């Protein structure tokens, strides 16, 4: 599975140290890296289908200050999709009101047939990209019926319903950004942690340092963050993901195909 990271704050801060700690985990997540620095007027997206520790591009980026209020990062251990750039996170897509959405995902969709129709629409071939396309379709449907753009609270409520349904029998650790709100969700124990301090709000798959104030993200809830604070918190759903032998078998079968492809190159 992948690892994910986000930094959310009320003021732009330099996050190089956090990112370097995060990308140091790439030995166990060698199938790609991504970095998104999201701004209100522009966003900077970089990603490659190579191990982060081997990327000269990433080294060049981190040799300069990375400063932002909404920064997201991803290192990939593929469970669905080829090792190619279109399958690296983050995924970015605009809705019909020209709002840009960004998504990074740690997990696997084992069972959600409604995503199948996006296989021919996505740029790559990951379940994660299909999640984003599905969410945007639902936002578009709501706004077309309303006849006006959605409010922040309306979008949170829509995503809360979608995420609760998507999480049934699927590992769904998500970070989503819609230009206003950062959404955080986890439904597997000990797979996502947060730290709130004077710098802002940090979330990562594993604690990035020895600070004892890192805490597990509360399971089966959707959180909405702005300016380093939780402004929305959903009710708890019942769809905790527990990895079974069948899940592990399916992941192992996919990883074997990757290793065969790598050996043939």
Short mmCIF file of C-alpha atoms in Angstrom, two decimals:
data_model
loop_
_atom_site.label_atom_id
_atom_site.label_comp_id
_atom_site.label_asym_id
_atom_site.label_seq_id
_atom_site.Cartn_x
_atom_site.Cartn_y
_atom_site.Cartn_z
CA UNK A 1 0.00 0.00 0.00
CA UNK A 2 0.99 3.67 -0.27
CA UNK A 3 1.88 6.37 2.23
CA UNK A 4 0.28 9.81 2.25
CA UNK A 5 1.05 13.18 3.83
CA UNK A 6 -0.54 16.59 4.17
CA UNK A 7 0.26 19.89 5.81
CA UNK A 8 -2.55 22.36 6.49
CA UNK A 9 -1.95 25.79 8.04
CA UNK A 10 -3.24 29.34 8.24
CA UNK A 11 0.02 30.77 6.87
CA UNK A 12 2.55 29.55 4.31
CA UNK A 13 5.31 27.58 6.06
CA UNK A 14 8.40 25.76 4.88
CA UNK A 15 7.85 21.99 5.02
CA UNK A 16 11.12 20.59 3.63
CA UNK A 17 12.06 18.76 6.82
CA UNK A 18 8.71 17.00 7.00
CA UNK A 19 8.87 16.08 3.31
CA UNK A 20 12.38 14.70 3.59
CA UNK A 21 11.33 12.51 6.53
CA UNK A 22 8.29 11.35 4.58
CA UNK A 23 10.15 10.53 1.35
CA UNK A 24 12.75 8.57 3.33
CA UNK A 25 10.11 5.82 3.51
CA UNK A 26 10.32 5.27 -0.24
CA UNK A 27 12.49 2.14 0.01
CA UNK A 28 9.30 0.29 0.94
CA UNK A 29 7.18 2.32 -1.52
CA UNK A 30 9.23 2.33 -4.72
CA UNK A 31 6.62 2.74 -7.47
CA UNK A 32 6.39 6.53 -7.64
CA UNK A 33 6.19 9.79 -5.75
CA UNK A 34 4.07 12.92 -5.90
CA UNK A 35 4.01 16.41 -4.42
CA UNK A 36 1.25 19.00 -4.58
CA UNK A 37 1.58 22.56 -3.28
CA UNK A 38 -1.93 23.94 -3.61
CA UNK A 39 -2.53 27.69 -3.83
CA UNK A 40 -5.72 29.67 -4.36
CA UNK A 41 -4.47 31.17 -7.63
CA UNK A 42 -2.16 28.41 -8.83
CA UNK A 43 -0.97 24.94 -7.85
CA UNK A 44 2.36 23.19 -8.35
CA UNK A 45 2.13 19.47 -9.07
CA UNK A 46 5.12 17.17 -9.50
CA UNK A 47 5.13 13.38 -9.77
CA UNK A 48 7.18 10.57 -11.27
CA UNK A 49 6.88 6.77 -11.53
CA UNK A 50 10.26 6.22 -9.85
CA UNK A 51 11.41 5.63 -6.29
CA UNK A 52 11.56 8.97 -4.47
CA UNK A 53 15.08 8.34 -3.17
CA UNK A 54 16.27 7.84 -6.78
CA UNK A 55 14.62 10.94 -8.24
CA UNK A 56 16.93 13.78 -9.23
CA UNK A 57 13.84 15.89 -9.91
CA UNK A 58 12.69 15.49 -6.30
CA UNK A 59 16.19 16.21 -4.99
CA UNK A 60 16.18 19.45 -6.98
CA UNK A 61 12.78 20.44 -5.61
CA UNK A 62 13.78 19.78 -2.00
CA UNK A 63 17.07 21.68 -2.42
CA UNK A 64 14.94 24.84 -2.38
CA UNK A 65 12.35 25.90 0.21
CA UNK A 66 8.94 24.29 -0.30
CA UNK A 67 6.56 26.84 1.21
CA UNK A 68 2.79 26.51 1.35
CA UNK A 69 -0.42 26.36 3.37
CA UNK A 70 -1.79 23.22 1.72
CA UNK A 71 0.92 20.71 0.83
CA UNK A 72 0.31 17.06 -0.03
CA UNK A 73 2.70 14.21 -0.76
CA UNK A 74 2.48 10.56 -1.77
CA UNK A 75 4.77 7.57 -2.19
CA UNK A 76 3.34 4.63 -4.07
CA UNK A 77 3.35 0.91 -3.47
CA UNK A 78 1.14 -0.17 -6.33
CA UNK A 79 -1.79 -2.49 -5.75
CA UNK A 80 -3.79 -1.45 -8.83
CA UNK A 81 -2.41 0.04 -12.04
CA UNK A 82 0.86 0.09 -13.97
CA UNK A 83 4.05 1.84 -12.88
CA UNK A 84 3.57 4.89 -15.10
CA UNK A 85 3.30 8.63 -14.50
CA UNK A 86 -0.52 8.87 -15.01
CA UNK A 87 -0.93 6.41 -12.12
CA UNK A 88 1.14 8.46 -9.67
CA UNK A 89 -0.69 10.56 -7.10
CA UNK A 90 -1.90 13.27 -6.72
CA UNK A 91 -4.77 13.23 -9.19
CA UNK A 92 -6.20 16.57 -10.28
CA UNK A 93 -9.52 17.19 -12.01
CA UNK A 94 -11.89 20.15 -12.43
CA UNK A 95 -15.65 20.04 -11.89
CA UNK A 96 -18.16 21.79 -14.15
CA UNK A 97 -17.85 25.02 -12.16
CA UNK A 98 -14.10 25.00 -12.81
CA UNK A 99 -13.22 24.11 -9.22
CA UNK A 100 -10.01 22.07 -9.11
CA UNK A 101 -10.05 18.91 -6.99
CA UNK A 102 -6.98 17.00 -5.82
CA UNK A 103 -6.92 13.49 -4.36
CA UNK A 104 -4.32 11.15 -2.91
CA UNK A 105 -5.22 7.69 -1.66
CA UNK A 106 -3.68 4.99 0.49
CA UNK A 107 -5.60 1.78 0.04
CA UNK A 108 -7.32 -0.46 -2.43
CA UNK A 109 -10.85 -0.65 -3.78
CA UNK A 110 -11.75 -4.33 -3.73
CA UNK A 111 -15.47 -3.98 -4.30
CA UNK A 112 -17.28 -0.94 -5.74
CA UNK A 113 -18.80 -1.63 -9.17
CA UNK A 114 -19.92 2.00 -9.66
CA UNK A 115 -16.28 2.93 -10.29
CA UNK A 116 -15.94 0.53 -13.22
CA UNK A 117 -17.47 2.96 -15.72
CA UNK A 118 -14.56 5.36 -15.23
CA UNK A 119 -11.99 2.87 -16.53
CA UNK A 120 -12.37 4.32 -20.04
CA UNK A 121 -12.38 7.94 -18.85
CA UNK A 122 -9.30 8.07 -16.62
CA UNK A 123 -5.81 8.95 -17.78
CA UNK A 124 -4.24 5.96 -16.04
CA UNK A 125 -5.69 2.73 -14.69
CA UNK A 126 -5.93 3.12 -10.92
CA UNK A 127 -8.87 2.75 -8.58
CA UNK A 128 -7.73 6.00 -6.92
CA UNK A 129 -8.23 8.13 -10.01
CA UNK A 130 -11.65 6.55 -10.50
CA UNK A 131 -12.61 7.65 -6.97
CA UNK A 132 -11.89 11.27 -7.89
CA UNK A 133 -13.85 11.09 -11.15
CA UNK A 134 -16.79 9.55 -9.28
CA UNK A 135 -16.74 12.30 -6.63
CA UNK A 136 -16.66 15.03 -9.26
CA UNK A 137 -19.60 13.49 -11.10
CA UNK A 138 -21.61 13.55 -7.89
CA UNK A 139 -20.65 17.18 -7.21
CA UNK A 140 -21.67 18.11 -10.76
CA UNK A 141 -25.01 16.34 -10.36
CA UNK A 142 -25.73 18.22 -7.13
CA UNK A 143 -24.76 21.62 -8.54
CA UNK A 144 -26.74 21.10 -11.75
CA UNK A 145 -29.83 20.27 -9.70
CA UNK A 146 -29.22 23.24 -7.39
CA UNK A 147 -28.51 25.58 -10.29
CA UNK A 148 -25.64 27.17 -8.40
CA UNK A 149 -22.23 26.29 -6.97
CA UNK A 150 -22.21 24.26 -3.78
CA UNK A 151 -21.24 25.70 -0.41
CA UNK A 152 -18.34 24.30 1.61
CA UNK A 153 -20.77 22.56 3.98
CA UNK A 154 -22.75 21.09 1.10
CA UNK A 155 -19.58 19.64 -0.42
CA UNK A 156 -18.56 18.19 2.92
CA UNK A 157 -21.95 16.52 3.31
CA UNK A 158 -21.78 15.07 -0.21
CA UNK A 159 -18.31 13.66 0.36
CA UNK A 160 -19.30 12.31 3.74
CA UNK A 161 -22.04 10.19 2.16
CA UNK A 162 -19.81 9.06 -0.71
CA UNK A 163 -16.83 8.17 1.47
CA UNK A 164 -18.96 6.22 3.94
CA UNK A 165 -20.37 4.15 1.07
CA UNK A 166 -17.02 3.71 -0.69
CA UNK A 167 -15.40 2.47 2.51
CA UNK A 168 -17.47 -0.75 2.65
CA UNK A 169 -14.95 -3.60 2.29
CA UNK A 170 -12.36 -1.16 0.90
CA UNK A 171 -9.32 0.47 2.46
CA UNK A 172 -9.96 4.17 2.08
CA UNK A 173 -7.36 6.45 3.58
CA UNK A 174 -7.97 9.66 1.65
CA UNK A 175 -6.74 13.22 1.46
CA UNK A 176 -8.77 15.49 -0.82
CA UNK A 177 -8.52 19.22 -1.46
CA UNK A 178 -11.22 21.26 -3.23
CA UNK A 179 -9.63 24.72 -3.17
CA UNK A 180 -11.18 25.56 0.19
CA UNK A 181 -11.40 22.45 2.29
CA UNK A 182 -8.98 19.61 3.02
CA UNK A 183 -10.79 16.31 3.63
CA UNK A 184 -9.18 13.54 5.72
CA UNK A 185 -10.51 10.00 6.14
CA UNK A 186 -9.15 6.72 7.48
CA UNK A 187 -10.90 3.41 8.06
CA UNK A 188 -8.00 1.13 9.03
CA UNK A 189 -6.37 1.06 12.48
CA UNK A 190 -2.83 2.37 12.88
CA UNK A 191 -2.58 3.59 9.28
CA UNK A 192 -2.96 7.38 9.59
CA UNK A 193 -1.73 9.81 12.26
CA UNK A 194 -1.94 13.54 12.94
CA UNK A 195 0.02 16.18 14.82
CA UNK A 196 -1.34 19.64 15.59
CA UNK A 197 1.18 22.22 16.75
CA UNK A 198 2.06 25.89 16.33
CA UNK A 199 3.11 25.27 12.73
CA UNK A 200 -0.22 23.81 11.64
CA UNK A 201 -1.90 20.46 11.14
CA UNK A 202 0.19 17.50 9.89
CA UNK A 203 -1.26 14.17 8.78
CA UNK A 204 0.83 11.18 7.68
CA UNK A 205 0.62 7.41 7.33
CA UNK A 206 3.26 7.06 10.05
CA UNK A 207 4.58 9.65 12.53
CA UNK A 208 7.41 11.59 10.91
CA UNK A 209 9.45 12.15 14.07
CA UNK A 210 9.65 11.19 17.72
CA UNK A 211 7.16 13.81 18.92
CA UNK A 212 4.93 12.01 21.43
CA UNK A 213 1.97 14.19 20.43
CA UNK A 214 1.33 12.27 17.20
CA UNK A 215 -2.07 10.58 17.54
CA UNK A 216 -4.05 8.14 15.38
CA UNK A 217 -6.67 9.76 13.15
CA UNK A 218 -10.06 8.77 14.48
CA UNK A 219 -11.44 5.95 12.36
CA UNK A 220 -14.51 5.98 10.14
CA UNK A 221 -15.03 9.73 10.20
CA UNK A 222 -14.55 12.43 7.59
CA UNK A 223 -12.78 15.57 8.77
CA UNK A 224 -12.73 18.95 7.05
CA UNK A 225 -9.74 21.23 7.67
CA UNK A 226 -9.15 24.90 6.91
CA UNK A 227 -6.22 27.01 8.13
CA UNK A 228 -4.88 24.28 10.41
CA UNK A 229 -8.18 23.63 12.20
CA UNK A 230 -10.92 21.01 11.97
CA UNK A 231 -14.09 22.86 11.04
CA UNK A 232 -16.25 19.84 10.11
CA UNK A 233 -16.39 16.37 11.65
CA UNK A 234 -18.83 13.70 10.49
CA UNK A 235 -20.65 11.05 12.43
CA UNK A 236 -18.86 7.71 12.63
CA UNK A 237 -19.74 5.08 10.03
CA UNK A 238 -19.40 1.34 10.58
CA UNK A 239 -17.06 0.39 7.74
CA UNK A 240 -13.72 -0.24 9.40
CA UNK A 241 -11.41 -2.06 7.01
CA UNK A 242 -9.72 -5.20 8.32
CA UNK A 243 -7.18 -6.81 6.01
CA UNK A 244 -8.04 -10.45 5.36
CA UNK A 245 -6.08 -13.29 3.79
CA UNK A 246 -8.18 -12.86 0.65
CA UNK A 247 -7.23 -9.18 0.42
CA UNK A 248 -3.56 -10.06 0.91
CA UNK A 249 -3.76 -12.76 -1.76
CA UNK A 250 -5.19 -10.37 -4.32
CA UNK A 251 -2.52 -7.76 -3.57
CA UNK A 252 0.27 -10.35 -3.77
CA UNK A 253 -1.00 -11.56 -7.14
CA UNK A 254 -0.84 -8.02 -8.49
CA UNK A 255 2.63 -7.38 -7.06
CA UNK A 256 3.91 -10.53 -8.76
CA UNK A 257 2.86 -9.12 -12.13
CA UNK A 258 4.78 -5.92 -11.38
CA UNK A 259 7.92 -7.83 -10.46
CA UNK A 260 7.68 -9.90 -13.64
CA UNK A 261 7.36 -6.72 -15.72
CA UNK A 262 10.34 -5.13 -13.92
CA UNK A 263 12.49 -8.20 -14.52
CA UNK A 264 11.61 -8.18 -18.22
CA UNK A 265 12.65 -4.54 -18.71
#
